[in-house]
Coordinates of C-alpha atoms in Angstrom, one line a residue:
X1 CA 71.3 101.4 141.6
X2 CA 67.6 99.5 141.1
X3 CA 65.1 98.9 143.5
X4 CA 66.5 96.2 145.3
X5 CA 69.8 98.1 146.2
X6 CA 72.0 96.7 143.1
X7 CA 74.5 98.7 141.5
X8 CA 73.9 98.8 137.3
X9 CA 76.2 99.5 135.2
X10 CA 75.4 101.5 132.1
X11 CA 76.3 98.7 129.1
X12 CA 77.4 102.1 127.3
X13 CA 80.7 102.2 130.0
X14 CA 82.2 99.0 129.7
X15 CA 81.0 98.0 126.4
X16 CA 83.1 97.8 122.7
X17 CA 83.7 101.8 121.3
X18 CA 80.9 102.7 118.8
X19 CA 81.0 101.7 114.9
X20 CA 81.3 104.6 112.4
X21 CA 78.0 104.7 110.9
X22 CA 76.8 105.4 114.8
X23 CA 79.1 108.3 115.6
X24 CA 77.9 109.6 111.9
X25 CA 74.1 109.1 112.8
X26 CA 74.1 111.2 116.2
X27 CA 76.4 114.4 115.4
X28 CA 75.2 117.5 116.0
X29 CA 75.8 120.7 114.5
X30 CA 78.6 121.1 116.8
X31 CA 80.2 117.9 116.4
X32 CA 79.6 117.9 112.6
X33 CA 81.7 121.3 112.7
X34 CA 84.5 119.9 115.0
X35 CA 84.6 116.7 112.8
X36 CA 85.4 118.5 109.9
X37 CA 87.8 121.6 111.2
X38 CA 89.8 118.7 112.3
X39 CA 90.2 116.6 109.6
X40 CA 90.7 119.8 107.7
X41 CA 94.0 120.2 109.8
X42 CA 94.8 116.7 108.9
X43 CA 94.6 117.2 105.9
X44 CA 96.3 120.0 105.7
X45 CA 99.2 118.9 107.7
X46 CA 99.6 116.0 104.8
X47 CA 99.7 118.4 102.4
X48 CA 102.1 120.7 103.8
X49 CA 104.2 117.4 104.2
X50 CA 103.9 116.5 100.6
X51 CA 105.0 119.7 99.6
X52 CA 108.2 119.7 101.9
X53 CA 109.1 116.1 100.6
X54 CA 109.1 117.6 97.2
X55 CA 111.5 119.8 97.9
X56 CA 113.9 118.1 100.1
X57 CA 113.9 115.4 97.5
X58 CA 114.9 117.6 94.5
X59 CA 117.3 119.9 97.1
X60 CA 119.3 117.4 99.3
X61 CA 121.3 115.1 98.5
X62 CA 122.0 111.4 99.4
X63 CA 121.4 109.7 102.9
X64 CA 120.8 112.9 104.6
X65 CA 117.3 113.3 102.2
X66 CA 115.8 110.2 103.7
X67 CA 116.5 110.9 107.5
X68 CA 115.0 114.1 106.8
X69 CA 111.8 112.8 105.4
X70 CA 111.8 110.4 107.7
X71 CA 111.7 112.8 111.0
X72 CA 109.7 115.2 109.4
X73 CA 107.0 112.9 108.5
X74 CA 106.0 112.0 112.4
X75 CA 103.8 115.1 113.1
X76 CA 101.9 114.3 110.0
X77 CA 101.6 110.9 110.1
X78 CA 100.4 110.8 114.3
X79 CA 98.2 113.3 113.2
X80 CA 96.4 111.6 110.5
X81 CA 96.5 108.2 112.4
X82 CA 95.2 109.9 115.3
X83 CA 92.0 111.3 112.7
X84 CA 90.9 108.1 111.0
X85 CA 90.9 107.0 114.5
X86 CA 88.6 109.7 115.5
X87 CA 86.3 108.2 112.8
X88 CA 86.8 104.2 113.0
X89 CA 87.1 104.4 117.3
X90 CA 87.3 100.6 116.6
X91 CA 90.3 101.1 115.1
X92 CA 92.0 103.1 117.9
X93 CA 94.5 100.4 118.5
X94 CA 95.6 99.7 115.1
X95 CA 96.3 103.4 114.3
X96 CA 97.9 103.9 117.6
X97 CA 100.7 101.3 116.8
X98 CA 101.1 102.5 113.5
X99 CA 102.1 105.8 114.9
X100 CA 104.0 103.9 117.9
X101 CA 105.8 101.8 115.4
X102 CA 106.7 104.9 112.5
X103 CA 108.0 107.0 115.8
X104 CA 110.1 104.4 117.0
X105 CA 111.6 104.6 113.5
X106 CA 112.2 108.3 113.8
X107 CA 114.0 107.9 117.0
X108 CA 116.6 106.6 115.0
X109 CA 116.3 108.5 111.9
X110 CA 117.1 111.7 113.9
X111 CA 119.9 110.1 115.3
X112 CA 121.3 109.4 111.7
X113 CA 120.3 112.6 110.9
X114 CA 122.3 114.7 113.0
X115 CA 125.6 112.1 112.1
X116 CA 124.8 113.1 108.5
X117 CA 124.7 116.5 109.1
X118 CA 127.9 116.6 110.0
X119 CA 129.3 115.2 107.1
X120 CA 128.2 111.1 107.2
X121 CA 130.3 108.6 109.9
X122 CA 133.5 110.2 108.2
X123 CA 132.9 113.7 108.7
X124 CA 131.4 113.5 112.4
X125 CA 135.0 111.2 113.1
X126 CA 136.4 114.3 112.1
X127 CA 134.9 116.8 113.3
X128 CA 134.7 114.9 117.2
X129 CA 136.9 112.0 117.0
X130 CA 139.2 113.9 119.3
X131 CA 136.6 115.0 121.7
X132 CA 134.9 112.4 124.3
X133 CA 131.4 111.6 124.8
X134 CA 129.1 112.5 127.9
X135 CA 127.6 109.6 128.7
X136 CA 125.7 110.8 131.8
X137 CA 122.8 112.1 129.7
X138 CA 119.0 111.4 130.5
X139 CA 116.9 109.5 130.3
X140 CA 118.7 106.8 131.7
X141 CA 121.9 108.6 133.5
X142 CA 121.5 112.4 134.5
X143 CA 122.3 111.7 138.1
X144 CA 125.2 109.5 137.3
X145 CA 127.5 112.6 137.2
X146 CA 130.5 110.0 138.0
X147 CA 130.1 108.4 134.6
X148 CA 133.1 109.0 132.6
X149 CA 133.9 110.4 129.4
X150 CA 134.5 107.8 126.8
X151 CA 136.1 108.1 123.7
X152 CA 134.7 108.4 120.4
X153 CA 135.5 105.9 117.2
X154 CA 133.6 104.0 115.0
X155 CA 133.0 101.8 117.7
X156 CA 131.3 104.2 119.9
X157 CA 129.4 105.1 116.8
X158 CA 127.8 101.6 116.0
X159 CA 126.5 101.2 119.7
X160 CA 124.6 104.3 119.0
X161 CA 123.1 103.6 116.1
X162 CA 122.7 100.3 118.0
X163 CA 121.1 101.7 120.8
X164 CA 118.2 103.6 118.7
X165 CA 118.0 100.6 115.8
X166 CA 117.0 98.3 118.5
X167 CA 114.0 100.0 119.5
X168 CA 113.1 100.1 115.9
X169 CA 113.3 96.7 115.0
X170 CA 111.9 95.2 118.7
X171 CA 108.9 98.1 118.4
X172 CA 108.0 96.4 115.1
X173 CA 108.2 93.2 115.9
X174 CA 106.0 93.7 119.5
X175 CA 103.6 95.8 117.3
X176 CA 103.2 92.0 115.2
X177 CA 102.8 90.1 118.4
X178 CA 100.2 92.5 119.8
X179 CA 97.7 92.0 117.1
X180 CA 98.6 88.3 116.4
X181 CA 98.0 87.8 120.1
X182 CA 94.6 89.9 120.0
X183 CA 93.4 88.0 117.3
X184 CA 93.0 85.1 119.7
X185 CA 91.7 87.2 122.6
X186 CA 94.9 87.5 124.3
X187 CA 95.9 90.9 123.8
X188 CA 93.4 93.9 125.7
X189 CA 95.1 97.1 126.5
X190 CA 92.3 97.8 129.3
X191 CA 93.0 93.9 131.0
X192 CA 95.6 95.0 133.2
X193 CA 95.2 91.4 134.5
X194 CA 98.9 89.1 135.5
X195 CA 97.8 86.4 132.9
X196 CA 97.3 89.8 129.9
X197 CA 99.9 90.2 127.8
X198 CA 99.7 93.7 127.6
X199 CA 101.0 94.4 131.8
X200 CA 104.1 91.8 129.8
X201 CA 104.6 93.7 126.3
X202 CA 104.2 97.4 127.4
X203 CA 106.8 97.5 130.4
X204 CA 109.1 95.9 128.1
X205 CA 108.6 98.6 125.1
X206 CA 108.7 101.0 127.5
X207 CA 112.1 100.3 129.1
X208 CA 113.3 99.8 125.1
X209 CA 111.9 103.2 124.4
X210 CA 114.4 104.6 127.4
X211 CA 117.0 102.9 126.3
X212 CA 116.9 104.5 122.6
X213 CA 116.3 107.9 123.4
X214 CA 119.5 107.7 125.5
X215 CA 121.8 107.4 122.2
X216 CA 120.0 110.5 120.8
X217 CA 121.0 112.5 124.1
X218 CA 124.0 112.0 123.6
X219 CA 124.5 112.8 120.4
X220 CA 122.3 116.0 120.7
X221 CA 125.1 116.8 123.5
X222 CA 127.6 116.4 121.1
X223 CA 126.8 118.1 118.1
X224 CA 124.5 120.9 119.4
X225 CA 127.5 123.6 119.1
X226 CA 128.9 121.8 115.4
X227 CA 125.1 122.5 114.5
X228 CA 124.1 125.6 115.5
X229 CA 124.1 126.8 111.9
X230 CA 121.6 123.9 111.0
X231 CA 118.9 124.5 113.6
X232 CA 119.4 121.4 115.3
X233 CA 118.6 122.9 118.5
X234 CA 114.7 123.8 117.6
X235 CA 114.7 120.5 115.6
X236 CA 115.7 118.3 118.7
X237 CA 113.0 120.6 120.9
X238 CA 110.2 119.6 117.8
X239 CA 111.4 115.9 118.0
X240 CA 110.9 115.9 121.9
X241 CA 107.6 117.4 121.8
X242 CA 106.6 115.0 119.4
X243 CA 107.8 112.5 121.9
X244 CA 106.0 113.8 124.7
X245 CA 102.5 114.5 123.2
X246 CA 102.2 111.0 121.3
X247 CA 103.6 109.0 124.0
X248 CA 103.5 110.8 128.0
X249 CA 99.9 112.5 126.9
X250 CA 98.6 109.3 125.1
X251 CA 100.0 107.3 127.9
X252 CA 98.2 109.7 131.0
X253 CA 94.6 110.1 128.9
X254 CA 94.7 106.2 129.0
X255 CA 95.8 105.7 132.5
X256 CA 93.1 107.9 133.4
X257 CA 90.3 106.6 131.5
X258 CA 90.5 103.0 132.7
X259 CA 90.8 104.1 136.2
X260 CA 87.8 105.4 135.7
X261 CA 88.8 109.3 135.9
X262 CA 87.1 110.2 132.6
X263 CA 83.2 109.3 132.7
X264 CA 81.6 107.8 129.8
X265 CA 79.1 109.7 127.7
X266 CA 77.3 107.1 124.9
X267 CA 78.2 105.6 123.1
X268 CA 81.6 106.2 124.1
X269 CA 83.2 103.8 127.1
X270 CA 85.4 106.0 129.1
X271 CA 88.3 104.4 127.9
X272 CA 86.9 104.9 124.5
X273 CA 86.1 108.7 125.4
X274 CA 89.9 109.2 126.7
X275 CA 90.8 108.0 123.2
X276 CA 88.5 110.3 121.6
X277 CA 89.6 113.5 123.8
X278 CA 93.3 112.2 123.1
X279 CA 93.1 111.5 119.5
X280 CA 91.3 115.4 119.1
X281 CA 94.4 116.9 121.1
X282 CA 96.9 115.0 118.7
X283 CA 95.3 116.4 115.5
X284 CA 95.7 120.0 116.9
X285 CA 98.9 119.4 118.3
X286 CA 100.5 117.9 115.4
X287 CA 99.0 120.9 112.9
X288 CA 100.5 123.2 114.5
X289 CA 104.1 120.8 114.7
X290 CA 103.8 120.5 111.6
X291 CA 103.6 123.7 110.6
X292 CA 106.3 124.7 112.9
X293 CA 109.0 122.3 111.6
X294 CA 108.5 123.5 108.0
X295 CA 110.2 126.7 109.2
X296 CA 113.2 125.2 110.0
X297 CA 113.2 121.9 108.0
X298 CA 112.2 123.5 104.2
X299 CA 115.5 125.8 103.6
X300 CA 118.6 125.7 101.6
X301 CA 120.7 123.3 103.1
X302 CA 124.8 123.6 102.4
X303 CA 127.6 121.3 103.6
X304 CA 128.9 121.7 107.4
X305 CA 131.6 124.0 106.8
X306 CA 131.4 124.9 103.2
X307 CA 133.0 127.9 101.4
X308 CA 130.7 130.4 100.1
X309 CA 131.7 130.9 96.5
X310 CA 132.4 134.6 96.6
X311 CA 134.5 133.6 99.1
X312 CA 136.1 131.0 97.3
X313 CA 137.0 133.1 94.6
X314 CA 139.2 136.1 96.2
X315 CA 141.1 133.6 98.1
X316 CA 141.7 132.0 95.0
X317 CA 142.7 135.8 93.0
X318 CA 144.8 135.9 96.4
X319 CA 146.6 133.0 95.6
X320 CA 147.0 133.9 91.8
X321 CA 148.3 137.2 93.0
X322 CA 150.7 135.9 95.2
X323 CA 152.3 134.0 92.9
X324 CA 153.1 137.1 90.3
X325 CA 154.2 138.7 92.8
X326 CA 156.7 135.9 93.7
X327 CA 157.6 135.5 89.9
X328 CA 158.4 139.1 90.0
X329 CA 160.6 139.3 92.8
X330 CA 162.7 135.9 91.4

């Protein structure tokens, strides 16, 4: 407030986030050392990527090798979106659909996944085409216990892959709009205004993104006991957390900062600050997700249901011996 009673606002709060060559300029010691311990673990995460890539590449076979990469990549890929945001702030938005856009593209990779994990659409048919699907699943229909079971065919397994492909394709194309649309100054995630497009594009995404993970629920439902041998269980609780920290924390940080719950401290605006605070979580987070899921995602992977070969071979000296012993008896 000045001397005639007026509230001033510091320029610092509302104005654009800072350029590069500013945040470079006024580090400390301390923020010179957090700077680069963080895009260490970028980094690193990338490299331990690379590394499991390799090897699923050489290892695994067919469709299954690309729905692997595919899901394994998110953690990495949020995580080094999330670092050359720390460093371009101005680019905050850019790098945030990127990793929006890429995730929505795992949603349904991990979908495919577990379908090819149990064989492709011919061997999950036959593994569960005589079970029946749960349908009251979240997110969309936990409390609808009355739901009933429907069956499953090839039917039922097009409007799943339906269900998640949608979210893909519509992410993508509202990840387009968005910047076409802020190109002409019609596009501000902080205008919450009626005449923004943002309050129009984001409840729309969001009720797509509900409607995608509901297909994987089900699924998950299905094939958790088929899979147990595969780790699908840890997998699916790696693919939610990824789902929870890039989206639910991005989207609470953000809430909060334009409400004005996070102060500013130049030259970051608070919403440019929650960004900042939210893009240093992800890198951490996703390191150690990363990390995590090469546990369970770089191993020897074998057929659902395949015959060790030791195996193989006795029942086959069985079989030999059975019939000399029937050629002896005729």
């Amino acid at each position: 407030m000045d001397d005639f009673g007026n509230v001033t606002i510091d320029p610092y709060c509302t104005g654009k986030p800072p350029l590069a060559i500013d945040i470079i300029l006024n580090l400390d010691v301390f923020g010179i050392v957090l700077y680069a311990v963080l895009t260490v673990m970028a980094l690193i995460s990338v490299l331990v990527y690379m590394e499991e890539a390799v090897y699923i590449y050489k290892k695994i076979p067919g469709p299954k090798k690309t729905a692997i990469m595919w899901v394994n990549g998110a953690a990495p890929l949020i995580g080094t979106t999330a670092c050359l945001g720390m460093w371009i702030p101005r680019s905050t938005m850019f790098t945030d659909f990127t990793a929006a856009t890429y995730f929505a593209i795992v949603i349904h990779m991990f979908l495919v996944m577990m379908i090819e994990e149990c064989g492709g659409d011919e061997g999950f048919l036959k593994q569960c085409g005589k079970n029946r699907l749960k349908i009251s699943t979240g997110p969309c229909c936990c409390c609808c216990l009355c739901l009933p079971y429907v069956g499953i065919s090839r039917r039922t397994l097009f409007l799943l892959k339906a269900g998640t492909f949608q979210f893909a394709f519509f992410r993508m194309v509202f990840t387009i709009l968005s910047i076409l649309l802020w190109t002409n100054d019609n596009f501000d995630t902080a205008n919450l205004s009626i005449t923004s497009a943002a309050i129009w594009i984001n409840p729309f995404v969001g009720i797509l993104t509900i409607i995608s993970l509901w297909p994987v629920a089900m699924m998950f439902n299905q094939t958790r006991g088929l899979l147990s041998s595969k780790k699908i269980i840890p997998k699916f609780v790696l693919y939610q957390l990824v789902l929870i920290l890039s989206q639910l924390q991005s989207a609470i940080i953000n809430i909060l900062a334009m409400g004005g719950n996070i102060a500013c401290a130049p030259p970051f605006s608070s919403q440019a600050r929650g960004s900042f605070m939210n893009q240093q979580l992800l890198i951490m987070e996703m390191f150690i997700v990363t990390l995590v899921s090469r546990i369970f995602y770089r191993r020897r992977y074998e057929e659902l249901g395949a015959v060790d070969e030791h195996e193989e071979d006795n029942m086959d000296n069985a079989k030999i011996q059975l019939k000399e012993d029937g050629a002896q008896w005729a």
